[in-house]
mmCIF file of C-alpha atoms in Angstrom:
data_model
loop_
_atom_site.group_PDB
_atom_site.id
_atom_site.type_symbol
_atom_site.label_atom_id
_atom_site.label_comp_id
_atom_site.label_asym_id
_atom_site.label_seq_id
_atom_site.Cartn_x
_atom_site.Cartn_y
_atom_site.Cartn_z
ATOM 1 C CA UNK A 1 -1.288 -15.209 -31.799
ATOM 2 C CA UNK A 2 -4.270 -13.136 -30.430
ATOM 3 C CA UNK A 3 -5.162 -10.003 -31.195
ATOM 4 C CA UNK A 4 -4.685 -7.477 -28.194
ATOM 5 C CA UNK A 5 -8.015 -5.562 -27.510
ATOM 6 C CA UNK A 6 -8.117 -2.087 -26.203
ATOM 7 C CA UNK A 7 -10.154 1.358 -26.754
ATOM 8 C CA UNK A 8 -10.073 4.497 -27.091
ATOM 9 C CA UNK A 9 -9.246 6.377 -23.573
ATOM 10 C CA UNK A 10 -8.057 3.279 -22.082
ATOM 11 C CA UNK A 11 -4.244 3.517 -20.397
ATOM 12 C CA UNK A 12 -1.618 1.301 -22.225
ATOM 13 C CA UNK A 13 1.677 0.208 -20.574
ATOM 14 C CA UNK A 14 4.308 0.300 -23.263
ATOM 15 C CA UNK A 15 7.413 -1.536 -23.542
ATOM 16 C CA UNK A 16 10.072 1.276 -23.927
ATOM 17 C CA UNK A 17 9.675 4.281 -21.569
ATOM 18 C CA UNK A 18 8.844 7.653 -23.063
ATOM 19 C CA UNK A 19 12.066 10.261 -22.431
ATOM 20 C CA UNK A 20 10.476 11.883 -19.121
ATOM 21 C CA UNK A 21 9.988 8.146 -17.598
ATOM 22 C CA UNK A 22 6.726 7.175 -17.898
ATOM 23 C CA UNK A 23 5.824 4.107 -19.641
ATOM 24 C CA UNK A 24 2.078 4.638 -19.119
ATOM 25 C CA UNK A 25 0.227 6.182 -22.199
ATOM 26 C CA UNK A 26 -3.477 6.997 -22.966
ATOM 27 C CA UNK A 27 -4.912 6.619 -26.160
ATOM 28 C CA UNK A 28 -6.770 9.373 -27.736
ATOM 29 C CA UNK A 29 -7.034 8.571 -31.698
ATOM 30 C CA UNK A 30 -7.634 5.456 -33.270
ATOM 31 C CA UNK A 31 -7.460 4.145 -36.766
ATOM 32 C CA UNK A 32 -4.604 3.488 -39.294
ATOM 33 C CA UNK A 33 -2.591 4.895 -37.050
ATOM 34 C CA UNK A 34 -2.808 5.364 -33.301
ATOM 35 C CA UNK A 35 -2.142 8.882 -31.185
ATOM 36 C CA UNK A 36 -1.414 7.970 -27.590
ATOM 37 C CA UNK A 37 -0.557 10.560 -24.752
ATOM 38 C CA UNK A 38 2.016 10.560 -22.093
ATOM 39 C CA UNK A 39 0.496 10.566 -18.873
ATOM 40 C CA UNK A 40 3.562 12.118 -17.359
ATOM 41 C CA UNK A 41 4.425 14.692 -19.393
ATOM 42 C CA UNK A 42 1.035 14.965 -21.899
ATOM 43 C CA UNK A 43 3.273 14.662 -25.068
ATOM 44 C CA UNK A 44 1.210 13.067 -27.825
ATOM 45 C CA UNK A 45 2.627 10.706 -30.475
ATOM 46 C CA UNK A 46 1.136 9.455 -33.724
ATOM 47 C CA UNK A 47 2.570 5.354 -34.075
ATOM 48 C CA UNK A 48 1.843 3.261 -36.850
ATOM 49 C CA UNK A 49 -1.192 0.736 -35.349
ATOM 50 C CA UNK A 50 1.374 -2.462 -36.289
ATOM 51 C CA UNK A 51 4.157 -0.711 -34.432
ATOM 52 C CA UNK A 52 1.781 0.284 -31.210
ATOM 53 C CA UNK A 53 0.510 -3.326 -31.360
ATOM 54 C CA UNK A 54 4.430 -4.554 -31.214
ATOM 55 C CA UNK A 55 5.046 -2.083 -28.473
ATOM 56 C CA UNK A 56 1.898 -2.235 -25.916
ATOM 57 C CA UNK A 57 2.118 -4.470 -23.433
ATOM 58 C CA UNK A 58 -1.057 -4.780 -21.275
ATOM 59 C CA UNK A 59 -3.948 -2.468 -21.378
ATOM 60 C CA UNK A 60 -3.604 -1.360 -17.501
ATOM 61 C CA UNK A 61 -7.017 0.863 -16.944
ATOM 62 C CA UNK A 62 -9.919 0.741 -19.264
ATOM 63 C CA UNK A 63 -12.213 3.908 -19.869
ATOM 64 C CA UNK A 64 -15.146 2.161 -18.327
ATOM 65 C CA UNK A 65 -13.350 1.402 -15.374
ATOM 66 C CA UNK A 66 -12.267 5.144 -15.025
ATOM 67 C CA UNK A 67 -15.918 6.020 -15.642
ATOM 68 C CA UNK A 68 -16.827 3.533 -12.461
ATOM 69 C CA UNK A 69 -14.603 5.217 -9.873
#
């Protein structure tokens, strides 16, 4: 299975919505573990980086493509 490949600032979808309803989440810390932000409600979580890996499905918007626009 491959590896998934994403950055730091680049907007995840996840599998399982966050409470408010947004699925979409930006990460903001990366190492052992990963802290990703809510973009609906700007609620940061700190996940395991096995767990986030299990959970993330698609990286929707990269940081260099924000940085483009």
């Amino acid at each position: 299975m491959e590896r998934k490949q994403f950055e730091l600032g680049d907007i995840v979808l996840m599998k399982k919505q966050h409470p408010c309803g947004s699925n979409e989440m930006e990460i903001i810390r990366m190492g052992m573990d990963i802290r990703i932000k809510c973009v609906g409600c700007k609620h940061s979580v700190l996940v395991p980086r096995a767990k986030f890996e299990k959970n993330m499905k698609k990286v929707l918007r990269t940081k260099a493509q924000e940085e483009q626009q």
